[in-house]
CSV table of N, CA and C in Angstrom, one decimal:
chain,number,residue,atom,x,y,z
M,1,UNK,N,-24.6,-113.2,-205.2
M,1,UNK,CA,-25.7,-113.1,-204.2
M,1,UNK,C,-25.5,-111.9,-203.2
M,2,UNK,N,-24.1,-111.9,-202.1
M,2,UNK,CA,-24.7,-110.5,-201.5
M,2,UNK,C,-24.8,-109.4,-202.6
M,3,UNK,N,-23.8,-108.9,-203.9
M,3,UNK,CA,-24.7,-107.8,-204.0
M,3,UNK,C,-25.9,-107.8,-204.4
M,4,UNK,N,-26.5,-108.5,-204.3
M,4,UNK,CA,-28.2,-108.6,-205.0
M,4,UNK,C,-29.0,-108.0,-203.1
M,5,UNK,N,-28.2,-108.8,-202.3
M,5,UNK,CA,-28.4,-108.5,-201.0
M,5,UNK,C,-28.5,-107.0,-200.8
M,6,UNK,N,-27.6,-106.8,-201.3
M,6,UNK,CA,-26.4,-105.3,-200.7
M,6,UNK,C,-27.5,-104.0,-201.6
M,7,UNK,N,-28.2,-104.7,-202.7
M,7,UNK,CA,-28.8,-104.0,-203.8
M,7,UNK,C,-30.2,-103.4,-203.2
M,8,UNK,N,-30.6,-104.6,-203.2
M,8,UNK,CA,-32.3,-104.7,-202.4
M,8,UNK,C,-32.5,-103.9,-201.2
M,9,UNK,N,-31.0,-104.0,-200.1
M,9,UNK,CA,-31.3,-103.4,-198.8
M,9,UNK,C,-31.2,-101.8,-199.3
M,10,UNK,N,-30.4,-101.1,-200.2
M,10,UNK,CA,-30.3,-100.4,-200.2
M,10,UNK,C,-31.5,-99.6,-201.0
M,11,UNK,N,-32.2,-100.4,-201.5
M,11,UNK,CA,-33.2,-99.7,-202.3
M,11,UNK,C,-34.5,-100.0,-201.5
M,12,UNK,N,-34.3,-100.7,-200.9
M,12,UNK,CA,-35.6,-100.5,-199.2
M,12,UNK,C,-35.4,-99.1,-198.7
M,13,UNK,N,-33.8,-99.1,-198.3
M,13,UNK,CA,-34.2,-98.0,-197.3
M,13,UNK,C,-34.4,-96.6,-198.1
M,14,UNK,N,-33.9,-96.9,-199.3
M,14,UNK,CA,-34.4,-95.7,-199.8
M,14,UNK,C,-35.8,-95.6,-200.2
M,15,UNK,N,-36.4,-96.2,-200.0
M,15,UNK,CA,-37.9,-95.8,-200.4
M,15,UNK,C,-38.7,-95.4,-199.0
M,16,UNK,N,-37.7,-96.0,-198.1
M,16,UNK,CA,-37.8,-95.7,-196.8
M,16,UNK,C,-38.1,-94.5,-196.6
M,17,UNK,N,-37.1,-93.3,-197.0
M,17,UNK,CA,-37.3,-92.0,-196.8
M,17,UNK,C,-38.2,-91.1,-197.7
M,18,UNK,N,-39.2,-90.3,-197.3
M,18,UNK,CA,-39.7,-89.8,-197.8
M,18,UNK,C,-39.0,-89.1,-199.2
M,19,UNK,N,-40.0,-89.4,-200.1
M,19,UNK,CA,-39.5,-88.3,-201.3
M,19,UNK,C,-40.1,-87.1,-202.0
M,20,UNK,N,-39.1,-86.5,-202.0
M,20,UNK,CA,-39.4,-85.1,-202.3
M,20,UNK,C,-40.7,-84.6,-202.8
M,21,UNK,N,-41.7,-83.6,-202.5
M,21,UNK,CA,-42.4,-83.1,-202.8
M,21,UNK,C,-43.7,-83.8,-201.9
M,22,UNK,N,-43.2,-84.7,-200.8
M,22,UNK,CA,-44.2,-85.6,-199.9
M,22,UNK,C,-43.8,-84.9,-198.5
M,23,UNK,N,-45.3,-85.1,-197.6
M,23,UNK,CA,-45.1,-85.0,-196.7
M,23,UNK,C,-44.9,-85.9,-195.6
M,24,UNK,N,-44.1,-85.3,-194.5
M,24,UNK,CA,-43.6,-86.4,-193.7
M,24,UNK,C,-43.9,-85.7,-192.1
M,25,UNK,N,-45.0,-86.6,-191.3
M,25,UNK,CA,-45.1,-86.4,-190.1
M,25,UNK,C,-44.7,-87.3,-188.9
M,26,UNK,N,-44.5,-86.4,-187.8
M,26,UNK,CA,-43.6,-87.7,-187.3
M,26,UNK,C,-43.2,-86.6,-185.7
M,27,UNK,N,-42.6,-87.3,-185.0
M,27,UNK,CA,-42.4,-86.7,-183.5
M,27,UNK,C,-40.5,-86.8,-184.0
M,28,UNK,N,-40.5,-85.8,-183.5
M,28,UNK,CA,-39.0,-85.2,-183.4
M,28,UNK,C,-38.0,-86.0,-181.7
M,29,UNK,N,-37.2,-86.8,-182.4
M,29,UNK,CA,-36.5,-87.6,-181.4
M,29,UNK,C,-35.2,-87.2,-181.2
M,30,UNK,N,-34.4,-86.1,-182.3
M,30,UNK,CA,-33.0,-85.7,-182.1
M,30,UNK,C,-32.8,-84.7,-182.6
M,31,UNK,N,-31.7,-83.6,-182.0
M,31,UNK,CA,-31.6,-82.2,-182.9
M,31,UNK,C,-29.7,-82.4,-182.9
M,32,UNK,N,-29.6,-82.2,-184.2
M,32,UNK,CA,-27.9,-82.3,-184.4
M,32,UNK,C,-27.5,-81.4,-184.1
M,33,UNK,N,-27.8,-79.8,-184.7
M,33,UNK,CA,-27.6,-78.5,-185.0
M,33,UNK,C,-29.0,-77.8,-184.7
M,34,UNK,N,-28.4,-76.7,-185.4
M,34,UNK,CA,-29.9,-75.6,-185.4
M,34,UNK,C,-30.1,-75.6,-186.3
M,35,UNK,N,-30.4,-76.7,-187.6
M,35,UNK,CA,-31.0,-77.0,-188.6
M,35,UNK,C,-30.9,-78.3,-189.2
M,36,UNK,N,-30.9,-78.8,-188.1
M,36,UNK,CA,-31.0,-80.6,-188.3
M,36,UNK,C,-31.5,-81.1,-187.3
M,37,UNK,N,-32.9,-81.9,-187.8
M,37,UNK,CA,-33.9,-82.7,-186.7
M,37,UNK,C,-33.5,-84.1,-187.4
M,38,UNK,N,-34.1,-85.1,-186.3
M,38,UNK,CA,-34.4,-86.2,-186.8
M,38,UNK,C,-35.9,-86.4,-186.5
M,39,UNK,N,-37.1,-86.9,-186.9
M,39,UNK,CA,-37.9,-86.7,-187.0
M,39,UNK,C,-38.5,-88.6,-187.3
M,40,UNK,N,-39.4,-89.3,-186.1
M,40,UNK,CA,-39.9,-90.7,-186.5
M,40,UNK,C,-41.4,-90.5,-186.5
M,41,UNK,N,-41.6,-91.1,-187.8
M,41,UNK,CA,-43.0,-91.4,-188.4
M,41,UNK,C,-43.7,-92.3,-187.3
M,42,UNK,N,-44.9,-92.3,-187.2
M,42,UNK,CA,-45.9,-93.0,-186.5
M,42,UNK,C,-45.5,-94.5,-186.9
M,43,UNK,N,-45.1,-95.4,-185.9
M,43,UNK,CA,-44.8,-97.3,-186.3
M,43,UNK,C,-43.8,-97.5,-187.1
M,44,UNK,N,-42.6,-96.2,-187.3
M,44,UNK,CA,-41.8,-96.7,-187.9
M,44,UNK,C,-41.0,-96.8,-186.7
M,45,UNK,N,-39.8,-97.8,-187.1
M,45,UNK,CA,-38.2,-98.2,-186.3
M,45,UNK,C,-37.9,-97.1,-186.1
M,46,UNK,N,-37.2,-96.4,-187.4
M,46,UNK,CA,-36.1,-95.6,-187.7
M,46,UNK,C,-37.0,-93.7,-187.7
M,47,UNK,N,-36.0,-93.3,-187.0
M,47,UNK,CA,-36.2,-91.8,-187.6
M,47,UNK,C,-35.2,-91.2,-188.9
M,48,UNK,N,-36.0,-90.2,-189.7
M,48,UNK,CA,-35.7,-89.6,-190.8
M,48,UNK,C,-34.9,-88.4,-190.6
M,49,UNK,N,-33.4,-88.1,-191.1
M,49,UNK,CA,-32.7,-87.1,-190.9
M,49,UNK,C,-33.0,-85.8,-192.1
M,50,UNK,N,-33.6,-84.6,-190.9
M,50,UNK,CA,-34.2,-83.5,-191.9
M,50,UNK,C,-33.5,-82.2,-191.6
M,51,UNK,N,-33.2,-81.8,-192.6
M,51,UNK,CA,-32.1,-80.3,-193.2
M,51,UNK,C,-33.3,-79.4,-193.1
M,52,UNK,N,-33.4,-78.6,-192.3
M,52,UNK,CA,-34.8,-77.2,-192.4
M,52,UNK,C,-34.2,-76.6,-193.4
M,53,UNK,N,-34.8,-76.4,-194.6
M,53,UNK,CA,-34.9,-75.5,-195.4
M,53,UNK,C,-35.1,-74.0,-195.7
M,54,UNK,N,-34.4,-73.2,-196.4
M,54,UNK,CA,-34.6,-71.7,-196.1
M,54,UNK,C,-33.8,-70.7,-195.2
M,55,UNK,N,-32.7,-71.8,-194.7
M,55,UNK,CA,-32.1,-71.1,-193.3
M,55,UNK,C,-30.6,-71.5,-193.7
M,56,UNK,N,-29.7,-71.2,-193.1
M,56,UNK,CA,-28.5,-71.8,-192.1
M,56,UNK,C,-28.0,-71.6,-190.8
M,57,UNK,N,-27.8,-72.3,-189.8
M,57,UNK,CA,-27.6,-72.3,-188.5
M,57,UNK,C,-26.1,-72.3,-188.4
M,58,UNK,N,-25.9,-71.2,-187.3
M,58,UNK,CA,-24.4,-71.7,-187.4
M,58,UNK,C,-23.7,-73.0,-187.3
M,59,UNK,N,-22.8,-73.2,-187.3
M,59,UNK,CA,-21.8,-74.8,-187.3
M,59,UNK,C,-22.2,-74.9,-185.6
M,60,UNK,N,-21.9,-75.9,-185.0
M,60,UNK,CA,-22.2,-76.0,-183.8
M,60,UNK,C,-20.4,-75.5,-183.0
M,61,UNK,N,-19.8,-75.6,-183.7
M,61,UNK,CA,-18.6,-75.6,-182.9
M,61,UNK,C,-18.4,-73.9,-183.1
M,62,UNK,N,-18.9,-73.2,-183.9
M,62,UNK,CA,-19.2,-71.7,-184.5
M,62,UNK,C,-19.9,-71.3,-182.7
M,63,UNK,N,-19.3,-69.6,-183.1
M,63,UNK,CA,-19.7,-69.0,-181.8
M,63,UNK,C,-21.3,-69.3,-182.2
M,64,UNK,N,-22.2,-69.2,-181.5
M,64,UNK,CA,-23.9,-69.2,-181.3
M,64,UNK,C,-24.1,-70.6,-181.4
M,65,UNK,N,-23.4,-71.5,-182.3
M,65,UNK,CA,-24.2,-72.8,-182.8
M,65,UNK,C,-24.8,-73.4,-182.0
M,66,UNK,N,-24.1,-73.6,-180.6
M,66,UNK,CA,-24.6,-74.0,-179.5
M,66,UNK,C,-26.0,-74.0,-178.8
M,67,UNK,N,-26.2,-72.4,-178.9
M,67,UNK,CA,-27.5,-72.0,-178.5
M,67,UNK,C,-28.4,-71.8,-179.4
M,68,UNK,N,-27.5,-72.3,-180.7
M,68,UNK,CA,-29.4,-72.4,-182.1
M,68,UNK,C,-30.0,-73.8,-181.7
M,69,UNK,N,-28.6,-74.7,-181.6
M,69,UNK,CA,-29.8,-76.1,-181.5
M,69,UNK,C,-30.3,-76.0,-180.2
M,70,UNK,N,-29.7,-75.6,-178.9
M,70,UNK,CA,-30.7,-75.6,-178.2
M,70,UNK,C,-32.1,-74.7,-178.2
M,71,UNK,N,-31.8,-74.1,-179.1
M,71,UNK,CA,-33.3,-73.3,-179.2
M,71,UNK,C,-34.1,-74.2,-179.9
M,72,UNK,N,-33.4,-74.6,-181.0
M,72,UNK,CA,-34.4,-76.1,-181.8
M,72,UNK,C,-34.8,-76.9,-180.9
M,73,UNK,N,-34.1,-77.5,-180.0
M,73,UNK,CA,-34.6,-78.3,-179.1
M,73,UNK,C,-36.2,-77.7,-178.5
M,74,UNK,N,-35.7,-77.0,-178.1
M,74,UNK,CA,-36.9,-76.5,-177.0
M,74,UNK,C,-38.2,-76.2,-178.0
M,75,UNK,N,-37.7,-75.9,-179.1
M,75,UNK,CA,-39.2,-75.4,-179.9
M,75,UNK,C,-39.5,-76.8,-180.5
M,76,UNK,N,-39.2,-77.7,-180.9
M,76,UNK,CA,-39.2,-79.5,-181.3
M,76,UNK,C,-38.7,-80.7,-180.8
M,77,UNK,N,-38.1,-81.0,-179.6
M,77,UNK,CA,-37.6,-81.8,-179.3
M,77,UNK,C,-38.9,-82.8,-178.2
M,78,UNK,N,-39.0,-83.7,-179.2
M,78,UNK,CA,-40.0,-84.4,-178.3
M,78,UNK,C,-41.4,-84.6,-178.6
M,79,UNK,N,-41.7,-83.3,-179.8
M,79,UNK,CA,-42.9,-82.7,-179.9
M,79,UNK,C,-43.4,-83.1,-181.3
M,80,UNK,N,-44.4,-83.2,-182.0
M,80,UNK,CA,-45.0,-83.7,-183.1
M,80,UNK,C,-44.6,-82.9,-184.3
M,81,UNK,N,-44.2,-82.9,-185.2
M,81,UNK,CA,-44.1,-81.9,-186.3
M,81,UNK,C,-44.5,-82.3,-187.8
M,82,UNK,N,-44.4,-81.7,-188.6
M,82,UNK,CA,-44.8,-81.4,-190.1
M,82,UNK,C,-43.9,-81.4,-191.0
M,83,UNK,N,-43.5,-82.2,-191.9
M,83,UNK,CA,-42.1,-81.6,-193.0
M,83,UNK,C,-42.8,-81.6,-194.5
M,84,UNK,N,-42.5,-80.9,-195.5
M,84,UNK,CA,-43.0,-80.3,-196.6
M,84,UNK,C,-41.6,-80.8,-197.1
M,85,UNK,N,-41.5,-82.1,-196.9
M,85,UNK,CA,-40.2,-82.3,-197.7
M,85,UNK,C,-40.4,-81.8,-199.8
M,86,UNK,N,-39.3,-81.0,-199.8
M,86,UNK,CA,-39.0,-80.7,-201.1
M,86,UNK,C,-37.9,-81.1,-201.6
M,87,UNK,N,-36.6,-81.6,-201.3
M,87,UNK,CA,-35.6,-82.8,-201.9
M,87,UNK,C,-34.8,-83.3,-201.0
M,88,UNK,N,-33.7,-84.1,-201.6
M,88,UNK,CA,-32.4,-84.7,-200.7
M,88,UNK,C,-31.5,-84.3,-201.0
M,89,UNK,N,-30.8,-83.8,-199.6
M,89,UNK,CA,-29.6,-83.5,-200.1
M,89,UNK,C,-28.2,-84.3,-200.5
M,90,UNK,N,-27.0,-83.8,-201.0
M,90,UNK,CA,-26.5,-84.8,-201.4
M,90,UNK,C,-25.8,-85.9,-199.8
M,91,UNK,N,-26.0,-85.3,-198.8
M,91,UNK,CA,-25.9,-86.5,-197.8
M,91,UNK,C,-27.1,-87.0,-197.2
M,92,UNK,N,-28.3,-87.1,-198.2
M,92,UNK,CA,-29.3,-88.1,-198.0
M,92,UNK,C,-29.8,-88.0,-196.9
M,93,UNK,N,-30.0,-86.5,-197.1
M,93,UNK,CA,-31.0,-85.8,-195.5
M,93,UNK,C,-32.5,-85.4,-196.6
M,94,UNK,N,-33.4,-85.6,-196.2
M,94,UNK,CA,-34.6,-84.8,-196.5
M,94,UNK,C,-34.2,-83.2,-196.2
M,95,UNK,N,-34.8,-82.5,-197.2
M,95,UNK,CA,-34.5,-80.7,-197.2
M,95,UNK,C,-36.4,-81.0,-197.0
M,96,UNK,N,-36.7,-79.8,-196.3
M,96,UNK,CA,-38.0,-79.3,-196.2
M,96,UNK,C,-38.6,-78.3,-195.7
M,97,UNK,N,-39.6,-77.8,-194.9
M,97,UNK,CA,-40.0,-76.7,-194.1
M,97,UNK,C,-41.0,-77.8,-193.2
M,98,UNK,N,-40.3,-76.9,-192.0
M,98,UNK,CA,-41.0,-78.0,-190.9
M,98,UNK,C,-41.9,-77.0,-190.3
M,99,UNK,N,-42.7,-77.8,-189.5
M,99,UNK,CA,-44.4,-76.7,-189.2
M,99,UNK,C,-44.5,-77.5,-187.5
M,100,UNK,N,-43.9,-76.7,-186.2
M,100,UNK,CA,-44.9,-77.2,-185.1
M,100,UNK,C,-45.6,-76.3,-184.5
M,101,UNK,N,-46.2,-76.5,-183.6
M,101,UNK,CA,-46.9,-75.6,-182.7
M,101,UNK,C,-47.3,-75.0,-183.5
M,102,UNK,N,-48.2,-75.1,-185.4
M,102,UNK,CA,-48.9,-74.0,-185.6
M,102,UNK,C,-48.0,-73.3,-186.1
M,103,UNK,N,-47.0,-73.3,-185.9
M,103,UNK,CA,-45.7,-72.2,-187.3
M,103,UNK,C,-45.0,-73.0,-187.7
M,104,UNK,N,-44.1,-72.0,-188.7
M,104,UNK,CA,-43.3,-72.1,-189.6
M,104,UNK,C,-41.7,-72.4,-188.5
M,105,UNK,N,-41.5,-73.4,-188.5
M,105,UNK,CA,-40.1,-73.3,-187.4
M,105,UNK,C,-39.0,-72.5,-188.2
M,106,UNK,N,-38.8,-72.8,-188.9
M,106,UNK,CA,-37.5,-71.6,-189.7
M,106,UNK,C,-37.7,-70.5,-189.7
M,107,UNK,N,-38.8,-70.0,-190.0
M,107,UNK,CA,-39.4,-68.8,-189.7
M,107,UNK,C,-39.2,-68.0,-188.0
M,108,UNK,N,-39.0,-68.9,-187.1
M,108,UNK,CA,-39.3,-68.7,-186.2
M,108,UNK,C,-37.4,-68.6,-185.3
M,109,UNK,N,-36.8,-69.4,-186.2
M,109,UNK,CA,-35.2,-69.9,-186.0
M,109,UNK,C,-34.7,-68.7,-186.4
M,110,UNK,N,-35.0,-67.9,-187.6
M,110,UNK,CA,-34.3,-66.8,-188.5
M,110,UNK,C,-34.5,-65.2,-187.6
M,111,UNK,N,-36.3,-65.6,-187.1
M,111,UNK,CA,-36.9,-64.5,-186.3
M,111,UNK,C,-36.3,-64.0,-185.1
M,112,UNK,N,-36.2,-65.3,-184.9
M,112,UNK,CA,-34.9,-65.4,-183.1
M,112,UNK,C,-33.8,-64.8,-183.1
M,113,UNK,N,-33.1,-64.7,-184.2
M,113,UNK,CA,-31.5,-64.5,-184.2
M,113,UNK,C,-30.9,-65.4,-184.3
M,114,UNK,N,-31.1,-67.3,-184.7
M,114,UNK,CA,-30.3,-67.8,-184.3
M,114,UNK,C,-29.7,-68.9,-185.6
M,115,UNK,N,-30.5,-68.2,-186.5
M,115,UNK,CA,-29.8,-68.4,-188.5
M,115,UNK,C,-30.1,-67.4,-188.8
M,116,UNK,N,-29.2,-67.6,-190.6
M,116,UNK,CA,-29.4,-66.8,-191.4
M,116,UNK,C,-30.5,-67.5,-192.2
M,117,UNK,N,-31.1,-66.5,-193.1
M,117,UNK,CA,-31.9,-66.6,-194.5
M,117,UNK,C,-31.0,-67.4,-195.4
M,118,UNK,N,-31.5,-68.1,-196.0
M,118,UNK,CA,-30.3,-68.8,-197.2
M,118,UNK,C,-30.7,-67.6,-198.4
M,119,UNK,N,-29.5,-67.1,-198.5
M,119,UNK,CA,-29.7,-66.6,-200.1
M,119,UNK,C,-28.7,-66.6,-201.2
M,120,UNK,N,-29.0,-67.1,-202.3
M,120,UNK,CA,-28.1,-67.4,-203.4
M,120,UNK,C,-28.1,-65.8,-204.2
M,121,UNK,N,-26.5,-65.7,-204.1
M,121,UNK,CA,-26.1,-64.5,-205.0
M,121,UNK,C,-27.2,-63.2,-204.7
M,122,UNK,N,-27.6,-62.4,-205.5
M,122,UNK,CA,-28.6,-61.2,-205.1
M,122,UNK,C,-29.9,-61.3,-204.5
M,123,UNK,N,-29.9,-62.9,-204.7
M,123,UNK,CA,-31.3,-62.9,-204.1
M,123,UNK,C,-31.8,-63.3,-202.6
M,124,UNK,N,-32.9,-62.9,-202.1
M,124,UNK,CA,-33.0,-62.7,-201.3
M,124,UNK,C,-33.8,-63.7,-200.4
M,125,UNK,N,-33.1,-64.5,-199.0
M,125,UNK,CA,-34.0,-65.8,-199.2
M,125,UNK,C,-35.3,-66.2,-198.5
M,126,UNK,N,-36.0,-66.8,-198.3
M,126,UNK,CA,-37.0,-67.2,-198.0
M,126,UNK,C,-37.8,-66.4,-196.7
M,127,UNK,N,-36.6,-66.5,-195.6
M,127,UNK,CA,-37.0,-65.7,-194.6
M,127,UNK,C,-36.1,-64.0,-194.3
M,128,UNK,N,-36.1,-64.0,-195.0
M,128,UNK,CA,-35.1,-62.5,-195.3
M,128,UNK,C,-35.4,-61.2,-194.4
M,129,UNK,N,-37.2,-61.1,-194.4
M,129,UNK,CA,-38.2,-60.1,-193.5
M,129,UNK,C,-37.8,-60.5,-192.0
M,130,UNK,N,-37.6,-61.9,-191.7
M,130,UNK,CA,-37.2,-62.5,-190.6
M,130,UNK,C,-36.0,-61.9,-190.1
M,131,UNK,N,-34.8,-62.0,-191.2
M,131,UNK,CA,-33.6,-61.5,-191.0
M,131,UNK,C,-33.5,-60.4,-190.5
M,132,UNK,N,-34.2,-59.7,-191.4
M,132,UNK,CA,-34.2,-58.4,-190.9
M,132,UNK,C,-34.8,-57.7,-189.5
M,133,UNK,N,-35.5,-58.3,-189.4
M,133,UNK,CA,-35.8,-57.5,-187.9
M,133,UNK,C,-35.1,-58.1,-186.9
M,134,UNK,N,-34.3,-59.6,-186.7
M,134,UNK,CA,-33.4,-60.0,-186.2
M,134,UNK,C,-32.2,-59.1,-185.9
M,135,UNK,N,-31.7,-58.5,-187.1
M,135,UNK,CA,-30.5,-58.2,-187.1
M,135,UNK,C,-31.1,-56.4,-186.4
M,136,UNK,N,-32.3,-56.2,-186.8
M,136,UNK,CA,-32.4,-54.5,-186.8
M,136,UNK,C,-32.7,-54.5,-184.8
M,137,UNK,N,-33.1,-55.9,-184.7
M,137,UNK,CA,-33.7,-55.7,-183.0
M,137,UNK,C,-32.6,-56.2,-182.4
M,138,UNK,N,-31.0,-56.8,-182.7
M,138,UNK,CA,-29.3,-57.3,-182.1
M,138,UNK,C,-29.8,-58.6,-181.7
M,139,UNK,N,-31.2,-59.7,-181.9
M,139,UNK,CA,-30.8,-60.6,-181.5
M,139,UNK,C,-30.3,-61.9,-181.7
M,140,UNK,N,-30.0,-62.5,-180.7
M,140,UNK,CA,-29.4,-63.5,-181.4
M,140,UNK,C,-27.9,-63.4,-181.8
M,141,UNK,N,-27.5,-64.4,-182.4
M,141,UNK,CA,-26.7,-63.8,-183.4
M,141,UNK,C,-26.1,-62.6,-183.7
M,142,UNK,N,-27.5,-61.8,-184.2
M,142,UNK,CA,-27.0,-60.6,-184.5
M,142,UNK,C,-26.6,-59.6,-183.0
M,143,UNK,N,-26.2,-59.6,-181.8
M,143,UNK,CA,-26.1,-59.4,-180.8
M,143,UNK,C,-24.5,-59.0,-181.3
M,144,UNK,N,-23.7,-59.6,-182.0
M,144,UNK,CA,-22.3,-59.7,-182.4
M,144,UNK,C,-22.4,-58.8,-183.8
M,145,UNK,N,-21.5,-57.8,-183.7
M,145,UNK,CA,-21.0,-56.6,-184.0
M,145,UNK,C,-21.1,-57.4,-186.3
M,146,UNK,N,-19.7,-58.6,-186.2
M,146,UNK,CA,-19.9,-59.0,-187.4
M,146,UNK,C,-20.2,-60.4,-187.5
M,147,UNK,N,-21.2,-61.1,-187.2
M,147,UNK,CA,-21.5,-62.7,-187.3
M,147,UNK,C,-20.9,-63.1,-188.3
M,148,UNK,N,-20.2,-64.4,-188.2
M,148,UNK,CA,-19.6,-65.2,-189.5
M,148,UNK,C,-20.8,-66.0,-190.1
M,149,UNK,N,-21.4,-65.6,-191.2
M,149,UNK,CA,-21.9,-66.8,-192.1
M,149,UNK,C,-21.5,-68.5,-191.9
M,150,UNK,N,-22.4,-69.1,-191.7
M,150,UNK,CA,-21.7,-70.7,-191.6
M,150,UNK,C,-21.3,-71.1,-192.5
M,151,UNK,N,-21.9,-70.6,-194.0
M,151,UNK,CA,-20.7,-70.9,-194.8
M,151,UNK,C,-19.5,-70.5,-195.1
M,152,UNK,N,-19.0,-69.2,-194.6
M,152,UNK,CA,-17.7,-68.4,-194.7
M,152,UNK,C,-16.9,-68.9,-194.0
M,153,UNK,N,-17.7,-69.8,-192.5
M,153,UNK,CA,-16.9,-70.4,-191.5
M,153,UNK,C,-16.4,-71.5,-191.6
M,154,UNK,N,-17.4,-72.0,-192.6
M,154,UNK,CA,-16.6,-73.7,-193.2
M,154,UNK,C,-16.1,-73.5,-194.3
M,155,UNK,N,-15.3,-72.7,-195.0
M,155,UNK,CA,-14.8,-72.1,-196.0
M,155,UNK,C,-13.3,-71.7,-195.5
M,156,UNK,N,-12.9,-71.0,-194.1
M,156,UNK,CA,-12.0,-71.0,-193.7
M,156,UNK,C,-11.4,-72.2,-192.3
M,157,UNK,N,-12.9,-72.6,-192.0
M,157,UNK,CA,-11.9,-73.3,-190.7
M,157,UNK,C,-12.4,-75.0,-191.1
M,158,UNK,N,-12.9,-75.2,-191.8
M,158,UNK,CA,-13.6,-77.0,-192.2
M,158,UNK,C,-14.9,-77.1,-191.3
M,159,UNK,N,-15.5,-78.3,-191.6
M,159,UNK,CA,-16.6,-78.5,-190.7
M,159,UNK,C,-16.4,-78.4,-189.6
M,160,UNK,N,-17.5,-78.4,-188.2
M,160,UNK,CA,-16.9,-79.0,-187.3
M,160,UNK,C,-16.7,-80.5,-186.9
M,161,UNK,N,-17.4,-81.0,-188.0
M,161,UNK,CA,-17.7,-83.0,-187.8
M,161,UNK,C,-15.5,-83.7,-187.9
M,162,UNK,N,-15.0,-82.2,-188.7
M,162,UNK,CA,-13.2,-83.1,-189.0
M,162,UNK,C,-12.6,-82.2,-188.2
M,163,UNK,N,-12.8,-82.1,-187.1
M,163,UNK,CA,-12.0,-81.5,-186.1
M,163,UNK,C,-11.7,-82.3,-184.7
């Protein structure tokens, strides 16, 4: 009997979260990082943990990380948004592109200086145009001579969540 319990709860809450290729609207109640919102639907309990897509923010413990989620903050924290969820990732965050105020917020995160474009191998990623005038105008981030990649940085030093 509990795992029939243990079965059922678990397959509630997963239907709970939006699935991929759905959209999910909802007021933004927490920012982890500079690329992680939590995000509560209209009459739900719980809020939905969402991975912006298209980007990476530095680690928070990473020089800048600090000042990307506060920049997320200020551009969503509190405020109504939009997610274009496109999958889960394997820690059961919604991946998506989130839309407030009328933009593209990743768009707007990469424009700032305060992520990278995601891009696999040669190619070039989503907000790359973004990148570039980031890096061509020193802000942000790019303000620093050689920024660490957040992935190069949890590649040598671990997350910052095991420290």
């Amino acid at each position: 009997m509990p795992f029939r319990l243990t079965l059922c709860a678990a397959l509630l809450a997963a239907c709970a979260l939006p699935a991929a290729g759905r959209a999910l609207e909802g007021v933004v109640t927490h920012v982890t990082d500079g690329d992680t919102v939590w995000v509560r639907p209209p009459g739900a309990a719980e809020s939905v943990q969402v991975r912006l897509q298209g980007l990476d923010a530095p680690e928070i413990c990473q020089a800048f990380g600090t000042q990307a989620r506060e920049a997320l903050a200020a551009r969503v924290l509190h405020r109504p948004v939009s997610v274009a969820v496109r999958a889960r990732d394997i820690y059961h965050r919604s991946v998506g592109r989130v839309q407030a105020q009328g933009g593209d917020v990743g768009a707007w995160l990469v424009a700032g200086g305060y992520a990278w474009s995601s891009h696999y191998r040669r190619r070039a990623g989503p907000y790359a145009q973004e990148e570039l005038g980031a890096r061509s105008q020193r802000r942000g981030l790019w303000a620093d001579a050689e920024p660490l990649e957040p992935r190069v940085f949890r590649k040598r030093h671990g997350s910052c969540h095991l420290r």
